[in-house]
Amino acid sequence: MERRNRNSVYAVLNCDDILHEILLRLPPSTISKLVIVSKRWLRLICSSSFRRCYLNQWGQNFRLLGFFVCNFLYLGRPRDGYRRPRSEPALPFLSTCKEGDDLKLSGILKQLGYFMDCSNGIILSGLHPKTYYVYNTMTKQRYQLPEPQRFYKTLCMALIVEEYLDRDISYKVIRARCECKLKERNTVSIETFSSRTGKWKQTTLMCSTSFALRPRTVGMVVGGVVHWFAMWGKLVIYDPRLGDRHVALVKLPAGVITHEHEESVLGESSDGLLLYGQSNNLGLEIWILEKEAGANPSTHCNCTHLRYQWILRWRLNFKAIWKQLPSLNMHSKETQILSFLPQNSTSVFFRSGWNIFLYDLETKTVEIVNYQGRGASISWESSKIVPYFQPDWPLSFSVS
């Protein structure tokens, strides 16, 4: 009987379909440790099909490697404009862990130009308007995109990482033209590079009303849909999956925070909706963009055919935070929201002076994020600080 039971267990574990179903039921803290059981288990866990099924059930976990610093004084400026001093790196990185230290010491950041965007561990960087790089920190692969066909003096960008394959990634890079004179038009010219075709494709997007994209910004991609900040307190929504050339225009929420010099960021909630955060020295507000009732977010639908509404989810006064940190005299420091966490509705990064904080909106707890480079001369007023996360998923390309 004991031998029969042992043979039954071996028969079950030797069947890939049954093993696949068993592993799907294990939590993320366990699944990453099972890659050392055997080459067969490693191959199954690292396969793209198992990864997609597992992440659909459990969601993706991310780990913070550090913060990229993007200085707008240099990005997209003319050759005779303000020049970066040699003592300042083109792509500053504030590391928060050993993996971040290794990335900084590897020397690859010196080869990537200026930081533009990142998604799912992929970094988009380069020099406007011709040179762009896509770098995968997990595979250590750098790819230089071919030169774009059109010249855009002022532009905004978007990076779409569609899915991971067994040995490569699938991504799109979008360049959108911004009018320097800020005249409202109902069209915008974009160029899209696809890793599948290896080419740029020019397209003209249209809107039912006039608009103008906000220069030198990066679009937030949620579920394959691009969200760009537009001038005059508006948001442009573009879904490139449909092949449709129309975009939707949504007015940003008019909350209590209406002072000048406020900061605003976009993010993705844990349930796959767009987050909008705005702040000034007094506090911050976080809103979520909901689609009309009955709309299925997983179904490809023309964004112009949907109705949107902003729902206020959180409102926070910074004075409540400083009471938790009496040892830090932060009352006179400029405070601004920096970023949301990936696919997270309850946590947000913000800074005061050179201190970066992580605040949990549900538990109302705050912690200081320690990073390498606290004494560095960073122009906080002219820079955007972007956290860099890597997907926490086992990858192996050595198994045949």
mmCIF file of N, CA and C in Angstrom, residues 31-154:
data_model
loop_
_atom_site.group_PDB
_atom_site.id
_atom_site.type_symbol
_atom_site.label_atom_id
_atom_site.label_comp_id
_atom_site.label_asym_id
_atom_site.label_seq_id
_atom_site.Cartn_x
_atom_site.Cartn_y
_atom_site.Cartn_z
ATOM 1 N N ILE A 31 6.171 30.147 -3.821
ATOM 2 C CA ILE A 31 6.403 29.740 -5.200
ATOM 3 C C ILE A 31 7.811 30.075 -5.672
ATOM 4 N N SER A 32 8.373 31.210 -5.207
ATOM 5 C CA SER A 32 9.701 31.607 -5.667
ATOM 6 C C SER A 32 10.794 30.686 -5.136
ATOM 7 N N LYS A 33 10.523 29.946 -4.049
ATOM 8 C CA LYS A 33 11.522 29.050 -3.473
ATOM 9 C C LYS A 33 11.538 27.676 -4.154
ATOM 10 N N LEU A 34 10.486 27.352 -4.906
ATOM 11 C CA LEU A 34 10.358 26.015 -5.477
ATOM 12 C C LEU A 34 11.126 25.833 -6.777
ATOM 13 N N VAL A 35 11.744 26.904 -7.282
ATOM 14 C CA VAL A 35 12.508 26.771 -8.530
ATOM 15 C C VAL A 35 13.755 25.910 -8.338
ATOM 16 N N ILE A 36 14.163 25.683 -7.071
ATOM 17 C CA ILE A 36 15.369 24.891 -6.824
ATOM 18 C C ILE A 36 15.064 23.404 -6.671
ATOM 19 N N VAL A 37 13.780 23.018 -6.750
ATOM 20 C CA VAL A 37 13.418 21.611 -6.579
ATOM 21 C C VAL A 37 14.020 20.760 -7.699
ATOM 22 N N SER A 38 13.828 21.209 -8.931
ATOM 23 C CA SER A 38 14.362 20.478 -10.079
ATOM 24 C C SER A 38 14.323 21.386 -11.300
ATOM 25 N N LYS A 39 15.015 20.964 -12.357
ATOM 26 C CA LYS A 39 14.989 21.742 -13.592
ATOM 27 C C LYS A 39 13.585 21.780 -14.189
ATOM 28 N N ARG A 40 12.848 20.710 -13.991
ATOM 29 C CA ARG A 40 11.490 20.649 -14.542
ATOM 30 C C ARG A 40 10.593 21.669 -13.846
ATOM 31 N N TRP A 41 10.681 21.738 -12.513
ATOM 32 C CA TRP A 41 9.891 22.723 -11.775
ATOM 33 C C TRP A 41 10.330 24.141 -12.148
ATOM 34 N N LEU A 42 11.616 24.361 -12.298
ATOM 35 C CA LEU A 42 12.120 25.671 -12.690
ATOM 36 C C LEU A 42 11.566 26.083 -14.046
ATOM 37 N N ARG A 43 11.593 25.144 -14.995
ATOM 38 C CA ARG A 43 11.107 25.441 -16.348
ATOM 39 C C ARG A 43 9.612 25.765 -16.338
ATOM 40 N N LEU A 44 8.846 25.016 -15.549
ATOM 41 C CA LEU A 44 7.403 25.238 -15.498
ATOM 42 C C LEU A 44 7.072 26.578 -14.842
ATOM 43 N N ILE A 45 7.705 26.879 -13.698
ATOM 44 C CA ILE A 45 7.408 28.114 -12.971
ATOM 45 C C ILE A 45 7.821 29.341 -13.773
ATOM 46 N N CYS A 46 8.923 29.249 -14.516
ATOM 47 C CA CYS A 46 9.428 30.395 -15.269
ATOM 48 C C CYS A 46 8.793 30.530 -16.649
ATOM 49 N N SER A 47 7.925 29.609 -17.021
ATOM 50 C CA SER A 47 7.292 29.702 -18.335
ATOM 51 C C SER A 47 6.307 30.864 -18.370
ATOM 52 N N SER A 48 6.152 31.479 -19.534
ATOM 53 C CA SER A 48 5.254 32.631 -19.670
ATOM 54 C C SER A 48 3.798 32.237 -19.431
ATOM 55 N N SER A 49 3.395 31.016 -19.823
ATOM 56 C CA SER A 49 2.005 30.598 -19.638
ATOM 57 C C SER A 49 1.667 30.459 -18.157
ATOM 58 N N PHE A 50 2.575 29.836 -17.370
ATOM 59 C CA PHE A 50 2.321 29.702 -15.932
ATOM 60 C C PHE A 50 2.351 31.071 -15.261
ATOM 61 N N ARG A 51 3.279 31.929 -15.680
ATOM 62 C CA ARG A 51 3.388 33.257 -15.083
ATOM 63 C C ARG A 51 2.093 34.041 -15.259
ATOM 64 N N ARG A 52 1.528 34.011 -16.473
ATOM 65 C CA ARG A 52 0.298 34.751 -16.721
ATOM 66 C C ARG A 52 -0.850 34.221 -15.856
ATOM 67 N N CYS A 53 -0.982 32.897 -15.778
ATOM 68 C CA CYS A 53 -2.055 32.313 -14.956
ATOM 69 C C CYS A 53 -1.869 32.652 -13.480
ATOM 70 N N TYR A 54 -0.610 32.589 -13.026
ATOM 71 C CA TYR A 54 -0.340 32.833 -11.607
ATOM 72 C C TYR A 54 -0.601 34.285 -11.238
ATOM 73 N N LEU A 55 -0.148 35.226 -12.071
ATOM 74 C CA LEU A 55 -0.318 36.641 -11.763
ATOM 75 C C LEU A 55 -1.773 37.071 -11.882
ATOM 76 N N ASN A 56 -2.526 36.416 -12.757
ATOM 77 C CA ASN A 56 -3.959 36.708 -12.833
ATOM 78 C C ASN A 56 -4.670 36.331 -11.547
ATOM 79 N N GLN A 57 -4.153 35.301 -10.878
ATOM 80 C CA GLN A 57 -4.788 34.827 -9.650
ATOM 81 C C GLN A 57 -4.267 35.551 -8.415
ATOM 82 N N TRP A 58 -2.950 35.801 -8.361
ATOM 83 C CA TRP A 58 -2.345 36.345 -7.155
ATOM 84 C C TRP A 58 -1.940 37.806 -7.279
ATOM 85 N N GLY A 59 -1.800 38.306 -8.501
ATOM 86 C CA GLY A 59 -1.294 39.660 -8.692
ATOM 87 C C GLY A 59 0.226 39.678 -8.672
ATOM 88 N N GLN A 60 0.793 40.814 -9.111
ATOM 89 C CA GLN A 60 2.247 40.942 -9.207
ATOM 90 C C GLN A 60 2.808 41.653 -7.986
ATOM 91 N N ASN A 61 3.916 41.154 -7.467
ATOM 92 C CA ASN A 61 4.649 41.824 -6.406
ATOM 93 C C ASN A 61 5.846 42.554 -6.997
ATOM 94 N N PHE A 62 6.223 43.666 -6.379
ATOM 95 C CA PHE A 62 7.350 44.457 -6.866
ATOM 96 C C PHE A 62 8.287 44.760 -5.701
ATOM 97 N N ARG A 63 9.560 44.961 -6.017
ATOM 98 C CA ARG A 63 10.532 45.375 -5.007
ATOM 99 C C ARG A 63 11.228 46.654 -5.477
ATOM 100 N N LEU A 64 11.403 47.574 -4.549
ATOM 101 C CA LEU A 64 11.987 48.878 -4.851
ATOM 102 C C LEU A 64 13.505 48.773 -4.890
ATOM 103 N N LEU A 65 14.110 49.245 -6.019
ATOM 104 C CA LEU A 65 15.561 49.283 -6.136
ATOM 105 C C LEU A 65 16.121 50.671 -5.849
ATOM 106 N N GLY A 66 15.317 51.702 -6.050
ATOM 107 C CA GLY A 66 15.790 53.065 -5.814
ATOM 108 C C GLY A 66 14.946 54.074 -6.564
ATOM 109 N N PHE A 67 15.509 55.272 -6.753
ATOM 110 C CA PHE A 67 14.793 56.364 -7.400
ATOM 111 C C PHE A 67 15.650 56.955 -8.520
ATOM 112 N N PHE A 68 15.065 57.119 -9.698
ATOM 113 C CA PHE A 68 15.720 57.837 -10.780
ATOM 114 C C PHE A 68 15.419 59.322 -10.654
ATOM 115 N N VAL A 69 16.408 60.142 -11.049
ATOM 116 C CA VAL A 69 16.261 61.595 -11.021
ATOM 117 C C VAL A 69 16.293 62.104 -12.449
ATOM 118 N N CYS A 70 15.200 62.704 -12.891
ATOM 119 C CA CYS A 70 15.110 63.265 -14.239
ATOM 120 C C CYS A 70 15.103 64.780 -14.122
ATOM 121 N N ASN A 71 16.172 65.436 -14.604
ATOM 122 C CA ASN A 71 16.302 66.887 -14.523
ATOM 123 C C ASN A 71 15.775 67.515 -15.805
ATOM 124 N N PHE A 72 14.687 68.273 -15.693
ATOM 125 C CA PHE A 72 14.069 68.864 -16.867
ATOM 126 C C PHE A 72 14.851 70.054 -17.421
ATOM 127 N N LEU A 73 15.899 70.486 -16.728
ATOM 128 C CA LEU A 73 16.722 71.566 -17.268
ATOM 129 C C LEU A 73 17.480 71.128 -18.510
ATOM 130 N N TYR A 74 17.709 69.803 -18.649
ATOM 131 C CA TYR A 74 18.513 69.303 -19.762
ATOM 132 C C TYR A 74 17.694 68.517 -20.779
ATOM 133 N N LEU A 75 16.654 67.840 -20.315
ATOM 134 C CA LEU A 75 15.901 66.947 -21.189
ATOM 135 C C LEU A 75 15.127 67.728 -22.247
ATOM 136 N N GLY A 76 15.438 67.472 -23.524
ATOM 137 C CA GLY A 76 14.719 68.098 -24.617
ATOM 138 C C GLY A 76 15.087 69.540 -24.878
ATOM 139 N N ARG A 77 16.170 70.018 -24.295
ATOM 140 C CA ARG A 77 16.580 71.400 -24.504
ATOM 141 C C ARG A 77 17.398 71.542 -25.782
ATOM 142 N N PRO A 78 17.414 72.721 -26.414
ATOM 143 C CA PRO A 78 18.246 72.931 -27.608
ATOM 144 C C PRO A 78 19.724 72.865 -27.275
ATOM 145 N N ARG A 79 20.546 72.648 -28.300
ATOM 146 C CA ARG A 79 21.981 72.485 -28.081
ATOM 147 C C ARG A 79 22.621 73.721 -27.464
ATOM 148 N N ASP A 80 22.092 74.894 -27.775
ATOM 149 C CA ASP A 80 22.661 76.117 -27.226
ATOM 150 C C ASP A 80 22.006 76.509 -25.894
ATOM 151 N N GLY A 81 21.220 75.595 -25.327
ATOM 152 C CA GLY A 81 20.539 75.872 -24.069
ATOM 153 C C GLY A 81 21.414 75.554 -22.872
ATOM 154 N N TYR A 82 20.771 75.387 -21.724
ATOM 155 C CA TYR A 82 21.473 75.141 -20.474
ATOM 156 C C TYR A 82 22.152 73.772 -20.534
ATOM 157 N N ARG A 83 23.444 73.728 -20.235
ATOM 158 C CA ARG A 83 24.220 72.490 -20.359
ATOM 159 C C ARG A 83 24.438 71.844 -19.003
ATOM 160 N N ARG A 84 24.438 70.525 -19.010
ATOM 161 C CA ARG A 84 24.681 69.767 -17.784
ATOM 162 C C ARG A 84 26.174 69.777 -17.455
ATOM 163 N N PRO A 85 26.551 70.126 -16.218
ATOM 164 C CA PRO A 85 27.970 70.077 -15.838
ATOM 165 C C PRO A 85 28.474 68.640 -15.819
ATOM 166 N N ARG A 86 29.737 68.454 -16.117
ATOM 167 C CA ARG A 86 30.315 67.108 -16.174
ATOM 168 C C ARG A 86 30.282 66.399 -14.829
ATOM 169 N N SER A 87 30.270 67.166 -13.765
ATOM 170 C CA SER A 87 30.255 66.555 -12.438
ATOM 171 C C SER A 87 28.917 65.906 -12.110
ATOM 172 N N GLU A 88 27.876 66.241 -12.855
ATOM 173 C CA GLU A 88 26.550 65.690 -12.602
ATOM 174 C C GLU A 88 26.240 64.579 -13.594
ATOM 175 N N PRO A 89 25.909 63.372 -13.129
ATOM 176 C CA PRO A 89 25.588 62.275 -14.059
ATOM 177 C C PRO A 89 24.309 62.556 -14.824
ATOM 178 N N ALA A 90 24.236 62.026 -16.057
ATOM 179 C CA ALA A 90 23.036 62.224 -16.875
ATOM 180 C C ALA A 90 21.848 61.468 -16.307
ATOM 181 N N LEU A 91 22.120 60.340 -15.649
ATOM 182 C CA LEU A 91 21.044 59.512 -15.119
ATOM 183 C C LEU A 91 21.318 59.217 -13.641
ATOM 184 N N PRO A 92 21.098 60.195 -12.757
ATOM 185 C CA PRO A 92 21.328 59.955 -11.326
ATOM 186 C C PRO A 92 20.369 58.887 -10.791
ATOM 187 N N PHE A 93 20.884 58.056 -9.879
ATOM 188 C CA PHE A 93 20.082 56.988 -9.296
ATOM 189 C C PHE A 93 20.329 56.952 -7.804
ATOM 190 N N LEU A 94 19.260 57.010 -7.029
ATOM 191 C CA LEU A 94 19.333 56.964 -5.574
ATOM 192 C C LEU A 94 18.965 55.555 -5.126
ATOM 193 N N SER A 95 19.967 54.758 -4.811
ATOM 194 C CA SER A 95 19.762 53.339 -4.509
ATOM 195 C C SER A 95 19.194 53.151 -3.103
ATOM 196 N N THR A 96 18.319 52.130 -2.958
ATOM 197 C CA THR A 96 17.729 51.808 -1.661
ATOM 198 C C THR A 96 18.043 50.390 -1.201
ATOM 199 N N CYS A 97 18.835 49.618 -1.981
ATOM 200 C CA CYS A 97 19.140 48.237 -1.616
ATOM 201 C C CYS A 97 20.389 47.790 -2.370
ATOM 202 N N LYS A 98 20.825 46.553 -2.092
ATOM 203 C CA LYS A 98 22.030 46.038 -2.736
ATOM 204 C C LYS A 98 21.851 45.908 -4.248
ATOM 205 N N GLU A 99 20.654 45.465 -4.699
ATOM 206 C CA GLU A 99 20.421 45.358 -6.132
ATOM 207 C C GLU A 99 20.513 46.726 -6.805
ATOM 208 N N GLY A 100 20.036 47.763 -6.107
ATOM 209 C CA GLY A 100 20.169 49.112 -6.637
ATOM 210 C C GLY A 100 21.618 49.556 -6.685
ATOM 211 N N ASP A 101 22.397 49.174 -5.653
ATOM 212 C CA ASP A 101 23.825 49.489 -5.659
ATOM 213 C C ASP A 101 24.524 48.822 -6.839
ATOM 214 N N ASP A 102 24.177 47.548 -7.100
ATOM 215 C CA ASP A 102 24.789 46.822 -8.211
ATOM 216 C C ASP A 102 24.452 47.476 -9.544
ATOM 217 N N LEU A 103 23.204 47.948 -9.684
ATOM 218 C CA LEU A 103 22.812 48.627 -10.923
ATOM 219 C C LEU A 103 23.606 49.906 -11.111
ATOM 220 N N LYS A 104 23.786 50.648 -10.033
ATOM 221 C CA LYS A 104 24.512 51.915 -10.122
ATOM 222 C C LYS A 104 25.988 51.704 -10.409
ATOM 223 N N LEU A 105 26.583 50.651 -9.811
ATOM 224 C CA LEU A 105 28.011 50.391 -9.983
ATOM 225 C C LEU A 105 28.339 49.652 -11.271
ATOM 226 N N SER A 106 27.336 49.117 -11.957
ATOM 227 C CA SER A 106 27.583 48.343 -13.178
ATOM 228 C C SER A 106 28.095 49.199 -14.326
ATOM 229 N N GLY A 107 27.818 50.502 -14.282
ATOM 230 C CA GLY A 107 28.260 51.395 -15.350
ATOM 231 C C GLY A 107 27.283 51.529 -16.495
ATOM 232 N N ILE A 108 26.219 50.733 -16.499
ATOM 233 C CA ILE A 108 25.277 50.762 -17.620
ATOM 234 C C ILE A 108 24.504 52.072 -17.659
ATOM 235 N N LEU A 109 24.260 52.693 -16.491
ATOM 236 C CA LEU A 109 23.482 53.929 -16.466
ATOM 237 C C LEU A 109 24.182 55.062 -17.219
ATOM 238 N N LYS A 110 25.526 54.998 -17.287
ATOM 239 C CA LYS A 110 26.262 56.027 -18.018
ATOM 240 C C LYS A 110 26.092 55.902 -19.526
ATOM 241 N N GLN A 111 25.554 54.760 -19.973
ATOM 242 C CA GLN A 111 25.383 54.519 -21.400
ATOM 243 C C GLN A 111 23.959 54.745 -21.888
ATOM 244 N N LEU A 112 23.073 55.190 -21.006
ATOM 245 C CA LEU A 112 21.656 55.246 -21.350
ATOM 246 C C LEU A 112 21.126 56.655 -21.580
ATOM 247 N N GLY A 113 21.950 57.689 -21.388
ATOM 248 C CA GLY A 113 21.448 59.037 -21.571
ATOM 249 C C GLY A 113 20.578 59.467 -20.410
ATOM 250 N N TYR A 114 19.532 60.245 -20.684
ATOM 251 C CA TYR A 114 18.645 60.758 -19.646
ATOM 252 C C TYR A 114 17.464 59.815 -19.422
ATOM 253 N N PHE A 115 17.012 59.771 -18.181
ATOM 254 C CA PHE A 115 15.862 58.932 -17.840
ATOM 255 C C PHE A 115 14.574 59.555 -18.373
ATOM 256 N N MET A 116 13.680 58.685 -18.897
ATOM 257 C CA MET A 116 12.378 59.138 -19.384
ATOM 258 C C MET A 116 11.225 58.414 -18.704
ATOM 259 N N ASP A 117 11.287 57.078 -18.644
ATOM 260 C CA ASP A 117 10.176 56.330 -18.060
ATOM 261 C C ASP A 117 10.657 54.928 -17.724
ATOM 262 N N CYS A 118 9.858 54.197 -16.930
ATOM 263 C CA CYS A 118 10.149 52.796 -16.623
ATOM 264 C C CYS A 118 8.831 52.080 -16.372
ATOM 265 N N SER A 119 8.827 50.780 -16.656
ATOM 266 C CA SER A 119 7.629 49.967 -16.462
ATOM 267 C C SER A 119 8.027 48.507 -16.386
ATOM 268 N N ASN A 120 7.551 47.798 -15.351
ATOM 269 C CA ASN A 120 7.822 46.364 -15.191
ATOM 270 C C ASN A 120 9.301 46.025 -15.297
ATOM 271 N N GLY A 121 10.147 46.874 -14.733
ATOM 272 C CA GLY A 121 11.584 46.622 -14.751
ATOM 273 C C GLY A 121 12.291 47.107 -16.000
ATOM 274 N N ILE A 122 11.570 47.625 -16.979
ATOM 275 C CA ILE A 122 12.142 48.104 -18.234
ATOM 276 C C ILE A 122 12.360 49.608 -18.146
ATOM 277 N N ILE A 123 13.533 50.087 -18.574
ATOM 278 C CA ILE A 123 13.882 51.501 -18.510
ATOM 279 C C ILE A 123 13.894 52.091 -19.913
ATOM 280 N N LEU A 124 13.219 53.215 -20.096
ATOM 281 C CA LEU A 124 13.266 53.985 -21.340
ATOM 282 C C LEU A 124 14.103 55.230 -21.069
ATOM 283 N N SER A 125 15.123 55.445 -21.900
ATOM 284 C CA SER A 125 16.007 56.587 -21.705
ATOM 285 C C SER A 125 16.544 57.033 -23.048
ATOM 286 N N GLY A 126 17.385 58.060 -23.045
ATOM 287 C CA GLY A 126 17.997 58.514 -24.291
ATOM 288 C C GLY A 126 18.160 60.006 -24.351
ATOM 289 N N LEU A 127 18.305 60.513 -25.566
ATOM 290 C CA LEU A 127 18.479 61.934 -25.830
ATOM 291 C C LEU A 127 17.495 62.348 -26.909
ATOM 292 N N HIS A 128 16.588 63.268 -26.561
ATOM 293 C CA HIS A 128 15.669 63.782 -27.579
ATOM 294 C C HIS A 128 16.468 64.568 -28.633
ATOM 295 N N PRO A 129 16.053 64.537 -29.907
ATOM 296 C CA PRO A 129 14.843 63.875 -30.401
ATOM 297 C C PRO A 129 15.106 62.605 -31.220
ATOM 298 N N LYS A 130 16.361 62.062 -31.195
ATOM 299 C CA LYS A 130 16.691 60.974 -32.106
ATOM 300 C C LYS A 130 17.112 59.675 -31.427
ATOM 301 N N THR A 131 17.737 59.752 -30.258
ATOM 302 C CA THR A 131 18.370 58.581 -29.658
ATOM 303 C C THR A 131 17.579 58.090 -28.453
ATOM 304 N N TYR A 132 17.135 56.819 -28.541
ATOM 305 C CA TYR A 132 16.358 56.232 -27.451
ATOM 306 C C TYR A 132 16.845 54.810 -27.184
ATOM 307 N N TYR A 133 16.861 54.451 -25.879
ATOM 308 C CA TYR A 133 17.289 53.124 -25.459
ATOM 309 C C TYR A 133 16.194 52.475 -24.616
ATOM 310 N N VAL A 134 16.091 51.155 -24.739
ATOM 311 C CA VAL A 134 15.262 50.349 -23.850
ATOM 312 C C VAL A 134 16.188 49.346 -23.176
ATOM 313 N N TYR A 135 16.193 49.352 -21.840
ATOM 314 C CA TYR A 135 17.112 48.489 -21.094
ATOM 315 C C TYR A 135 16.335 47.630 -20.104
ATOM 316 N N ASN A 136 16.625 46.322 -20.133
ATOM 317 C CA ASN A 136 16.020 45.348 -19.230
ATOM 318 C C ASN A 136 17.042 44.995 -18.158
ATOM 319 N N THR A 137 16.809 45.432 -16.913
ATOM 320 C CA THR A 137 17.779 45.192 -15.849
ATOM 321 C C THR A 137 17.841 43.739 -15.426
ATOM 322 N N MET A 138 16.806 42.944 -15.726
ATOM 323 C CA MET A 138 16.814 41.534 -15.336
ATOM 324 C C MET A 138 17.645 40.697 -16.288
ATOM 325 N N THR A 139 17.581 41.012 -17.588
ATOM 326 C CA THR A 139 18.356 40.256 -18.575
ATOM 327 C C THR A 139 19.654 40.951 -18.944
ATOM 328 N N LYS A 140 19.848 42.200 -18.451
ATOM 329 C CA LYS A 140 21.046 43.007 -18.749
ATOM 330 C C LYS A 140 21.170 43.282 -20.250
ATOM 331 N N GLN A 141 20.053 43.420 -20.924
ATOM 332 C CA GLN A 141 20.055 43.676 -22.366
ATOM 333 C C GLN A 141 19.658 45.116 -22.647
ATOM 334 N N ARG A 142 20.442 45.776 -23.524
ATOM 335 C CA ARG A 142 20.145 47.140 -23.949
ATOM 336 C C ARG A 142 19.863 47.141 -25.441
ATOM 337 N N TYR A 143 18.814 47.835 -25.829
ATOM 338 C CA TYR A 143 18.446 47.915 -27.249
ATOM 339 C C TYR A 143 18.289 49.374 -27.641
ATOM 340 N N GLN A 144 18.980 49.780 -28.699
ATOM 341 C CA GLN A 144 18.840 51.135 -29.200
ATOM 342 C C GLN A 144 17.796 51.159 -30.305
ATOM 343 N N LEU A 145 16.788 51.989 -30.138
ATOM 344 C CA LEU A 145 15.732 52.097 -31.128
ATOM 345 C C LEU A 145 16.240 52.807 -32.379
ATOM 346 N N PRO A 146 15.715 52.469 -33.556
ATOM 347 C CA PRO A 146 16.073 53.224 -34.758
ATOM 348 C C PRO A 146 15.600 54.671 -34.630
ATOM 349 N N GLU A 147 16.203 55.562 -35.402
ATOM 350 C CA GLU A 147 15.841 56.975 -35.324
ATOM 351 C C GLU A 147 14.391 57.188 -35.755
ATOM 352 N N PRO A 148 13.652 58.006 -35.023
ATOM 353 C CA PRO A 148 12.272 58.311 -35.418
ATOM 354 C C PRO A 148 12.224 59.019 -36.771
ATOM 355 N N GLN A 149 11.072 58.957 -37.406
ATOM 356 C CA GLN A 149 10.905 59.557 -38.723
ATOM 357 C C GLN A 149 10.628 61.050 -38.639
ATOM 358 N N ARG A 150 9.987 61.496 -37.573
ATOM 359 C CA ARG A 150 9.569 62.891 -37.447
ATOM 360 C C ARG A 150 10.392 63.619 -36.380
ATOM 361 N N PHE A 151 10.538 64.927 -36.588
ATOM 362 C CA PHE A 151 11.223 65.761 -35.613
ATOM 363 C C PHE A 151 10.176 66.507 -34.789
ATOM 364 N N TYR A 152 10.173 66.272 -33.486
ATOM 365 C CA TYR A 152 9.288 66.983 -32.570
ATOM 366 C C TYR A 152 10.161 67.826 -31.642
ATOM 367 N N LYS A 153 10.038 69.134 -31.748
ATOM 368 C CA LYS A 153 10.847 70.014 -30.911
ATOM 369 C C LYS A 153 10.477 69.862 -29.443
ATOM 370 N N THR A 154 9.181 69.777 -29.162
ATOM 371 C CA THR A 154 8.686 69.568 -27.806
ATOM 372 C C THR A 154 7.728 68.387 -27.835
#
